[in-house]
mmCIF file of C-alpha atoms and ligand atoms in Angstrom:
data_model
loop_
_atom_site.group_PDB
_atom_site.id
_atom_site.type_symbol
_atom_site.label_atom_id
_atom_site.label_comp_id
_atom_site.label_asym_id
_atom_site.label_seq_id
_atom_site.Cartn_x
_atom_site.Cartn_y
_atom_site.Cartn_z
ATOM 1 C CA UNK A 1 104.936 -33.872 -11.028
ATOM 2 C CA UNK A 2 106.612 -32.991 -7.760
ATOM 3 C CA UNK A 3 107.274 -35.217 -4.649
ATOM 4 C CA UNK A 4 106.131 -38.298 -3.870
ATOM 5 C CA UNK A 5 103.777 -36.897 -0.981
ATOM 6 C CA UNK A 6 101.843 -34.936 -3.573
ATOM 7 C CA UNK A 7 101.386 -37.816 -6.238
ATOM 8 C CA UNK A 8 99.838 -40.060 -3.257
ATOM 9 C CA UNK A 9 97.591 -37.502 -2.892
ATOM 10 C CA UNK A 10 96.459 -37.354 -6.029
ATOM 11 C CA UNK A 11 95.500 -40.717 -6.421
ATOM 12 C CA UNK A 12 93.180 -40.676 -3.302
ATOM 13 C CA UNK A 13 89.943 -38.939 -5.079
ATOM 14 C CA UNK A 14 88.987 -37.318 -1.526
ATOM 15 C CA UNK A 15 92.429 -35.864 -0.730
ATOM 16 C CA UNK A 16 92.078 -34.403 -4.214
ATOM 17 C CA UNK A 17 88.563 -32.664 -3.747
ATOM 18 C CA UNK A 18 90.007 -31.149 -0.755
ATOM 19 C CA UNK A 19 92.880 -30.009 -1.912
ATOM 20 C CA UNK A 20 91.010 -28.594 -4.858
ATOM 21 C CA UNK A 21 88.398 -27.020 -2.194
ATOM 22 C CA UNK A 22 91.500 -25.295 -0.185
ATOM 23 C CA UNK A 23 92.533 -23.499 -3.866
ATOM 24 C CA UNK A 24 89.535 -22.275 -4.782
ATOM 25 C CA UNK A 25 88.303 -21.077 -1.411
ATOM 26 C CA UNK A 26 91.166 -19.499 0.511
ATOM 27 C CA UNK A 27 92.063 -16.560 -1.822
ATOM 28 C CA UNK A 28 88.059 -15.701 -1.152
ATOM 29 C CA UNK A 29 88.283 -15.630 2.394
ATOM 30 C CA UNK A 30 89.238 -12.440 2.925
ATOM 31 C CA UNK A 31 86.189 -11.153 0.870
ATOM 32 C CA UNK A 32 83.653 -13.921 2.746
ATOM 33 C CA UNK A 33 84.947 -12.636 5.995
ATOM 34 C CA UNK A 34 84.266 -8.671 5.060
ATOM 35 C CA UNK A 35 80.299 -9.477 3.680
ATOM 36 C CA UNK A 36 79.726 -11.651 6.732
ATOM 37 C CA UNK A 37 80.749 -8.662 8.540
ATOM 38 C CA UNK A 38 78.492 -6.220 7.137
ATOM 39 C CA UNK A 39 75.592 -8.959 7.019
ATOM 40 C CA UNK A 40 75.506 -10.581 10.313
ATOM 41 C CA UNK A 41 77.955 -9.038 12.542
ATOM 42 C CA UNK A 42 79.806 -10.654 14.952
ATOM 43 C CA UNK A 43 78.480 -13.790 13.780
ATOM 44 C CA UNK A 44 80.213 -13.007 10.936
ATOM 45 C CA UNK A 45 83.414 -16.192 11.727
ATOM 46 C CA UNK A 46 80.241 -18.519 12.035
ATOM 47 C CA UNK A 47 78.624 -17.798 9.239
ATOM 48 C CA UNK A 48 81.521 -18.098 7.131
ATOM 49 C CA UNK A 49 82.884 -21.251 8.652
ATOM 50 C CA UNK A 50 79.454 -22.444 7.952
ATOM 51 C CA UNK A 51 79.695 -21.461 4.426
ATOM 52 C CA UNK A 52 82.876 -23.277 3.892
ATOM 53 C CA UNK A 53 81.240 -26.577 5.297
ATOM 54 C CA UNK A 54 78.283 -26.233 2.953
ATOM 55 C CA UNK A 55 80.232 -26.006 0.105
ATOM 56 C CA UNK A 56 82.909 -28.390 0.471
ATOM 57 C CA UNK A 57 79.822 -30.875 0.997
ATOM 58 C CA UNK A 58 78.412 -29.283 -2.067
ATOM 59 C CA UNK A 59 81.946 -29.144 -4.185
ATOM 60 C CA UNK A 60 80.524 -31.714 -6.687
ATOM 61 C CA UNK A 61 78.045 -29.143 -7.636
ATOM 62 C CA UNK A 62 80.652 -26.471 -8.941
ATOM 63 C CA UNK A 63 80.962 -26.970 -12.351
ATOM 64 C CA UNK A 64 84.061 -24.823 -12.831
ATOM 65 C CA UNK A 65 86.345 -23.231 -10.944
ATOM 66 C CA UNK A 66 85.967 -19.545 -12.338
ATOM 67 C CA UNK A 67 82.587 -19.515 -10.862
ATOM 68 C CA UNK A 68 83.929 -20.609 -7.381
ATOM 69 C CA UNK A 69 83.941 -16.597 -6.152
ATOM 70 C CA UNK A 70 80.050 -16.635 -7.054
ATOM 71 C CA UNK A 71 78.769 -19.800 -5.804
ATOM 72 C CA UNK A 72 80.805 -19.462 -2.308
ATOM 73 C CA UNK A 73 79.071 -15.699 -2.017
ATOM 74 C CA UNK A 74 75.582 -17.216 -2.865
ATOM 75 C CA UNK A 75 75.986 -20.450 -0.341
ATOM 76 C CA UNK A 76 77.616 -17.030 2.155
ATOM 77 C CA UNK A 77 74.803 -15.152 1.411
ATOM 78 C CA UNK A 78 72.185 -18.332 2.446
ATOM 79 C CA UNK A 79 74.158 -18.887 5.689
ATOM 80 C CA UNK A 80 73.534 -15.469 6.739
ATOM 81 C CA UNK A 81 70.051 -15.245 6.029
ATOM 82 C CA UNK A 82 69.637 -18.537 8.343
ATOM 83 C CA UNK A 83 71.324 -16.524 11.072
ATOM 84 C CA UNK A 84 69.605 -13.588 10.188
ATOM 85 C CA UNK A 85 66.145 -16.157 10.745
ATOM 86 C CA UNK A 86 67.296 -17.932 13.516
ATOM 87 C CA UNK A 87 67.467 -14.426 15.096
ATOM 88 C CA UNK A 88 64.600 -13.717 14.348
ATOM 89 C CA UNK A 89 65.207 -9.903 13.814
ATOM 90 C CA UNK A 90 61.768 -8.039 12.441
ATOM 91 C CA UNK A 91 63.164 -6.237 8.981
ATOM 92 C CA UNK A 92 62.733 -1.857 9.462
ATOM 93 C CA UNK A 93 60.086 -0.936 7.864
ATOM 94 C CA UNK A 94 60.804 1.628 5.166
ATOM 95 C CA UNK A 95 58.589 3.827 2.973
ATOM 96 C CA UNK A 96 59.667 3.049 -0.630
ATOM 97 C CA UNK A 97 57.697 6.844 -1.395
ATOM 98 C CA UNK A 98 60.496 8.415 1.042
ATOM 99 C CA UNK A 99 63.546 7.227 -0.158
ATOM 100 C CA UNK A 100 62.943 7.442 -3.859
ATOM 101 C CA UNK A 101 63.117 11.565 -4.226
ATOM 102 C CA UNK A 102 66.146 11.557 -1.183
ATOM 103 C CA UNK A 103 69.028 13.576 -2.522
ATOM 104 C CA UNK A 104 72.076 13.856 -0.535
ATOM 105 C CA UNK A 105 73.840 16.348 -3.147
ATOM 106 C CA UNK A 106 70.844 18.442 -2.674
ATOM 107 C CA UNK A 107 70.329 17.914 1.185
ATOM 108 C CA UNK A 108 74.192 19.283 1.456
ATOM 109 C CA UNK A 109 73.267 22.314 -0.972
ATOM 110 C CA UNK A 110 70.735 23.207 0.715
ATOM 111 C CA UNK A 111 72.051 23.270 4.013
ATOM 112 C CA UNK A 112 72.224 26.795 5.148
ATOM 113 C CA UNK A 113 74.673 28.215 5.797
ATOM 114 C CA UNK A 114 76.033 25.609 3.615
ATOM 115 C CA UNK A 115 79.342 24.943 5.287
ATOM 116 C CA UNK A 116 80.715 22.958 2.343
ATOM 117 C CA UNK A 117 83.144 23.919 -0.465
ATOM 118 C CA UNK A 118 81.574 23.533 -3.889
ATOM 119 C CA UNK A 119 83.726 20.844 -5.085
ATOM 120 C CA UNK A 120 81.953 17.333 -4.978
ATOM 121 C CA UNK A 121 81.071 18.251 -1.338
ATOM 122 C CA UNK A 122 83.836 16.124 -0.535
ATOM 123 C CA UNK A 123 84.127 17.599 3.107
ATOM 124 C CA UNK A 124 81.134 15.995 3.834
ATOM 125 C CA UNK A 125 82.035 12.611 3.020
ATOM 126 C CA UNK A 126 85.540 13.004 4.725
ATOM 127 C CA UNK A 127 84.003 13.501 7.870
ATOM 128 C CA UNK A 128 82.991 9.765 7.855
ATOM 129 C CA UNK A 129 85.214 7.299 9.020
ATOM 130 C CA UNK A 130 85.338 3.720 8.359
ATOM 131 C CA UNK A 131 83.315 2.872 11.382
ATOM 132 C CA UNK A 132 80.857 5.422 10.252
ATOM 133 C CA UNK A 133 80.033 4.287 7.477
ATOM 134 C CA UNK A 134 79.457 0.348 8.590
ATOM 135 C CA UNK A 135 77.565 1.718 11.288
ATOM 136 C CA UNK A 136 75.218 3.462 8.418
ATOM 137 C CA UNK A 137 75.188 0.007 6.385
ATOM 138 C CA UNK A 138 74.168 -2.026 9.503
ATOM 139 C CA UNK A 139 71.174 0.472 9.904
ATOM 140 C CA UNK A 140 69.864 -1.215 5.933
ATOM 141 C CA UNK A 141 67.336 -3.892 5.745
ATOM 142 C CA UNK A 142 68.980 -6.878 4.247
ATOM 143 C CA UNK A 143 67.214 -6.748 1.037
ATOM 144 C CA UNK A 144 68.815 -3.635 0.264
ATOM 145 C CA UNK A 145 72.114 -3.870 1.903
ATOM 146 C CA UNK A 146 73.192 -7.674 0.347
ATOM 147 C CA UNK A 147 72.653 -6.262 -3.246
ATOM 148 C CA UNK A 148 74.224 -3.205 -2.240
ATOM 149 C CA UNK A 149 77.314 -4.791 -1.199
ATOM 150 C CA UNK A 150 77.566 -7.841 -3.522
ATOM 151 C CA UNK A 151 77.459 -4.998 -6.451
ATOM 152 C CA UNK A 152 79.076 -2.087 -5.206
ATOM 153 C CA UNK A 153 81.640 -3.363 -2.675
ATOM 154 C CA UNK A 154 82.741 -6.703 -4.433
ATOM 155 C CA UNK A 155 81.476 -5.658 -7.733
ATOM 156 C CA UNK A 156 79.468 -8.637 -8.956
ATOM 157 C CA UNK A 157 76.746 -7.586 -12.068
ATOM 158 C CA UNK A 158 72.934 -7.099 -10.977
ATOM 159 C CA UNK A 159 72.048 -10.109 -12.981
ATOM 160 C CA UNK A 160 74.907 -12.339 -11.119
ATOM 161 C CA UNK A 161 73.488 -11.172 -7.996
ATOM 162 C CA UNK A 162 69.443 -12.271 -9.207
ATOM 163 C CA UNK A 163 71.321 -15.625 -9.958
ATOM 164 C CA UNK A 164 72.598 -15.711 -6.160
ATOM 165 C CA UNK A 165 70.327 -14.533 -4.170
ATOM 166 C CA UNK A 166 67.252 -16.563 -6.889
ATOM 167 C CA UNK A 167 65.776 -13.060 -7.158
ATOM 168 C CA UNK A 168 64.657 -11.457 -9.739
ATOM 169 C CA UNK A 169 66.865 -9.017 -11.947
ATOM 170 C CA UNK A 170 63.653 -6.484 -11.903
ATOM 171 C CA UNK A 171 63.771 -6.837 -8.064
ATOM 172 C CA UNK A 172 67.366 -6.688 -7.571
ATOM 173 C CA UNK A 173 67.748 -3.387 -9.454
ATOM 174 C CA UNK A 174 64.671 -1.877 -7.737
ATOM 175 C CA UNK A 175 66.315 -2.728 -4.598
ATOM 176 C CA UNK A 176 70.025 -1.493 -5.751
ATOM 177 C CA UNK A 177 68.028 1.922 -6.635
ATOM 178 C CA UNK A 178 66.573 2.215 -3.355
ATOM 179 C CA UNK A 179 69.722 1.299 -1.464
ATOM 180 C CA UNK A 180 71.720 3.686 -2.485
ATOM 181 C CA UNK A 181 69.136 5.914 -2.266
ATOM 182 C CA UNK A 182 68.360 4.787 1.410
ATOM 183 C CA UNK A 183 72.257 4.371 2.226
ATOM 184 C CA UNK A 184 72.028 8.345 1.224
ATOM 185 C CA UNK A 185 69.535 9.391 3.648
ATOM 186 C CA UNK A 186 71.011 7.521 6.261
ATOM 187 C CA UNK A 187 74.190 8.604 5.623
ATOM 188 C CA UNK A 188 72.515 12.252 6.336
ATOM 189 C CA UNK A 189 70.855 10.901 9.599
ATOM 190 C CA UNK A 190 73.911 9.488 11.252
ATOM 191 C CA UNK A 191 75.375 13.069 9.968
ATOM 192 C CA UNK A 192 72.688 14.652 12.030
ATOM 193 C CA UNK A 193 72.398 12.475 14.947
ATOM 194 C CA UNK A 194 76.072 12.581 15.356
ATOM 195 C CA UNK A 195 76.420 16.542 15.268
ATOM 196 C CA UNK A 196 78.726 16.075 12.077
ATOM 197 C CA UNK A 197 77.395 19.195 10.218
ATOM 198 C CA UNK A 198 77.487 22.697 10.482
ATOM 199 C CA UNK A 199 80.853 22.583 12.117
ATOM 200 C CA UNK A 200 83.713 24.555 10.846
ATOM 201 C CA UNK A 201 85.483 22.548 8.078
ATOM 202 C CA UNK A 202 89.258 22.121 9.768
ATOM 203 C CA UNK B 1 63.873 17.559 -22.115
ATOM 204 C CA UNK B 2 63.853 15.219 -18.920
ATOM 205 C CA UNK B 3 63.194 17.064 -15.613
ATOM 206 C CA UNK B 4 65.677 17.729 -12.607
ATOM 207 C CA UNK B 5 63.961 14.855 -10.749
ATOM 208 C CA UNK B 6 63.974 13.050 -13.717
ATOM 209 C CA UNK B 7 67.181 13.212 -14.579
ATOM 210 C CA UNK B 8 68.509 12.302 -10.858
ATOM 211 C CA UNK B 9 66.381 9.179 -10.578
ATOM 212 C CA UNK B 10 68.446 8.157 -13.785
ATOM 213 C CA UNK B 11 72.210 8.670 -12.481
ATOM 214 C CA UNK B 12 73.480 5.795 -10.341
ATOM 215 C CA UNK B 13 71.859 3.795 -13.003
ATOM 216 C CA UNK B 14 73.471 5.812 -16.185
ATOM 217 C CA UNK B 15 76.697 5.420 -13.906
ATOM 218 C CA UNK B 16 76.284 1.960 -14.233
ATOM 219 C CA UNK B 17 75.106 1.233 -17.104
ATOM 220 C CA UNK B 18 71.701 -0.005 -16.697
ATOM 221 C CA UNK B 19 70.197 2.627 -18.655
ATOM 222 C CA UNK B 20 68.908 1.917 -22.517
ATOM 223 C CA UNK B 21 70.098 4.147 -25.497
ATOM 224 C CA UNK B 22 66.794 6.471 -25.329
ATOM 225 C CA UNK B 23 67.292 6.922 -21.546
ATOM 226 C CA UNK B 24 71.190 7.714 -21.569
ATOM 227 C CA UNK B 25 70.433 10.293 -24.459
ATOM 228 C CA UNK B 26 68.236 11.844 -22.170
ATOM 229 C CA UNK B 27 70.332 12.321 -19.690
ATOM 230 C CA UNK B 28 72.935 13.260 -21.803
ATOM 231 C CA UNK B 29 70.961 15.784 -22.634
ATOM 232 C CA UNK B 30 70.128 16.670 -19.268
ATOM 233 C CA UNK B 31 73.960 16.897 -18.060
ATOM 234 C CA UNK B 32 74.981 19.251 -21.533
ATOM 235 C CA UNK B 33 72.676 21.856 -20.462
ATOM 236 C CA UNK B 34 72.063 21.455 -16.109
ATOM 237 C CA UNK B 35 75.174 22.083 -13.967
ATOM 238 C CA UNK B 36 73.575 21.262 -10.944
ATOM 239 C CA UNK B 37 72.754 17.663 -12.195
ATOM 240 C CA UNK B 38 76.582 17.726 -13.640
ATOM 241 C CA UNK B 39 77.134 18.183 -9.636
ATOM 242 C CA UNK B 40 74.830 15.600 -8.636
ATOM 243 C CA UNK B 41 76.351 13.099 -11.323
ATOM 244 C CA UNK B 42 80.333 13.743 -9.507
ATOM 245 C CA UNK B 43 78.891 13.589 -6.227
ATOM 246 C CA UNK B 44 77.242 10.081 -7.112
ATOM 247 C CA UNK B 45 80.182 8.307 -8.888
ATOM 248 C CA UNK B 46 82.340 9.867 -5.076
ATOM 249 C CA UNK B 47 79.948 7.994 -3.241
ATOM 250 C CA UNK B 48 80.229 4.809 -5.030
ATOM 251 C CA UNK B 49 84.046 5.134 -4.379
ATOM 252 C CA UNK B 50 83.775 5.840 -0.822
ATOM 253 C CA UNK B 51 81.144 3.486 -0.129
ATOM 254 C CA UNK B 52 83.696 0.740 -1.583
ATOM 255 C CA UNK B 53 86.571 2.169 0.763
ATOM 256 C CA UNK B 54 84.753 2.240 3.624
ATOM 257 C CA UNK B 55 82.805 -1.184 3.698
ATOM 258 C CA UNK B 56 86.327 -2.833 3.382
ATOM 259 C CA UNK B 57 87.409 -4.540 6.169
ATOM 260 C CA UNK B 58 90.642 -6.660 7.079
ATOM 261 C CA UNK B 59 90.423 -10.230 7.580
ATOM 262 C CA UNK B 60 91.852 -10.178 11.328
ATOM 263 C CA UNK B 61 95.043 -13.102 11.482
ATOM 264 C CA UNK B 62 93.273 -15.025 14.517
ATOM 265 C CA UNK B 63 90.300 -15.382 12.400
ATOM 266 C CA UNK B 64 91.939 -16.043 9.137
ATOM 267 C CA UNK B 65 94.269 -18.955 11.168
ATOM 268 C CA UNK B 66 91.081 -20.334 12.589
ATOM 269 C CA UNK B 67 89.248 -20.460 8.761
ATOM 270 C CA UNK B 68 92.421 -22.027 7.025
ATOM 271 C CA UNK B 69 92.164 -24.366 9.964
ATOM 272 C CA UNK B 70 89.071 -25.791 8.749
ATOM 273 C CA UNK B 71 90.062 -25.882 4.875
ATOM 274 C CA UNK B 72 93.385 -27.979 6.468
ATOM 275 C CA UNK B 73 90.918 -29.879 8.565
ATOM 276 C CA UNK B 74 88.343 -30.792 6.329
ATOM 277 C CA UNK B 75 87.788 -34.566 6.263
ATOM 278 C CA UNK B 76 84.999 -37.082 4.701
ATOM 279 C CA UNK B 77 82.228 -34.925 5.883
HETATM 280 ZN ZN1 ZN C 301 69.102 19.077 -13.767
#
């Protein structure tokens, strides 16, 4: 073992928890920080310094570490939604018939004249920026854009995500289908809104 | 032979793999014979990519100082 400082610690069961708390949950913070972000905001220091507090008071519950990057996201995920309810924001309203049939690919290849080349329609999607495209994920409800994120952005599987969020897998991939479907035809509103189309590609 | 609107509804879910043997066949299928689907399938797996880019975002140092903080700071809560 190494110094003396560090065997004292060990023998003190609550310096131990929190030193094994600090391991597990600083590599994630990064990641916490950038979900809070796209789930709550500005709020988004809060909610993750909430998170933190939750689940150190919770650590006896984690059974092993490996699962430490799933539980912290789920007790994240909770701390949001409390924001999100203390709020009290009403959720958009959006027609499940409407987004289902939404095709960006075809929305850009039908655009006439279609000021796109053929490949991918990549010049499209370069015209967004970073901030463009968190502006168009801030416009999802957050049924859609949690799964969206937890599964596309930090690439958790559906069925960890039902585990998470104590939704159902049938419901979670419904609402991954309609995400992206709805992150599509929002993508093509900001497009629109912003005058982003139709101008000559540079 | 699965339709067009068929066959789109499938893709982000053939793409990741939430589709059952039948149902990728099908599409399969589909994709051998329909270029413009072929086009729809690239454009989908580019917009899973740049959706990951672009929802990244740094941790900024203030903020990250002021998190470790409370790790450092936890006590017998
Ligand atoms: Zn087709």
């Amino acid at each position: 073992m190494a110094a003396d400082g560090a065997c004292t610690e060990d023998t003190d069961p609550a310096d131990a928890a929190r030193r094994r708390f600090r391991e597990l949950a600083e590599p994630e913070l990064p990641r916490l920080y950038r979900l809070a972000r796209r789930l709550v905001g500005d709020d988004a220091e809060d909610a993750v310094q909430d998170c933190l507090l939750n689940a150190y008071r919770r650590l006896g519950q984690l059974e092993h570490g490996d699962a430490a990057p799933a539980w912290l996201t789920r007790i994240l995920v909770n701390c949001c939604r409390d924001r999100h309810r203390r709020r009290a924001r009403r959720p958009q309203e959006v027609a499940v018939e409407d987004i289902e049939q939404f095709s960006l690919y075809r929305k850009l290849a039908d655009e006439d004249p279609f000021p796109y080349s053929d490949s991918l329609h990549l010049d499209f999607l370069h015209r967004f920026g970073r901030e463009d495209v968190q502006a168009v994920l801030a416009t999802l409800p957050e049924h859609y854009r949690t799964p969206l994120l937890l599964v596309y952005v930090d690439g958790f599987l559906a069925k960890e995500v039902a585990q998470m969020t104590k939704v159902p897998l049938g419901t979670i991939l419904a609402r991954l289908h309609r995400g992206r479907k709805l992150f599509e035809r929002r993508l093509w509103e900001y497009a629109e809104a912003n005058e982003m189309l139709r101008e000559p590609v540079a | 032979m699965i339709s067009c609107a068929q066959a789109v509804r499938e893709l982000w879910d053939y793409l990741d793999g939430l589709v059952d043997d039948a149902e990728r066949a099908a599409v399969e299928e589909h994709l051998s014979v329909c270029r413009r689907c072929c086009g729809e399938l690239e454009f989908a797996e580019e917009l899973r990519g740049f959706l990951a880019r672009n929802a990244d975002e740094e941790l900024p140092p203030d903020v990250h100082a002021r998190l470790t903080a409370t790790l450092h700071g936890l006590e017998g809560r």
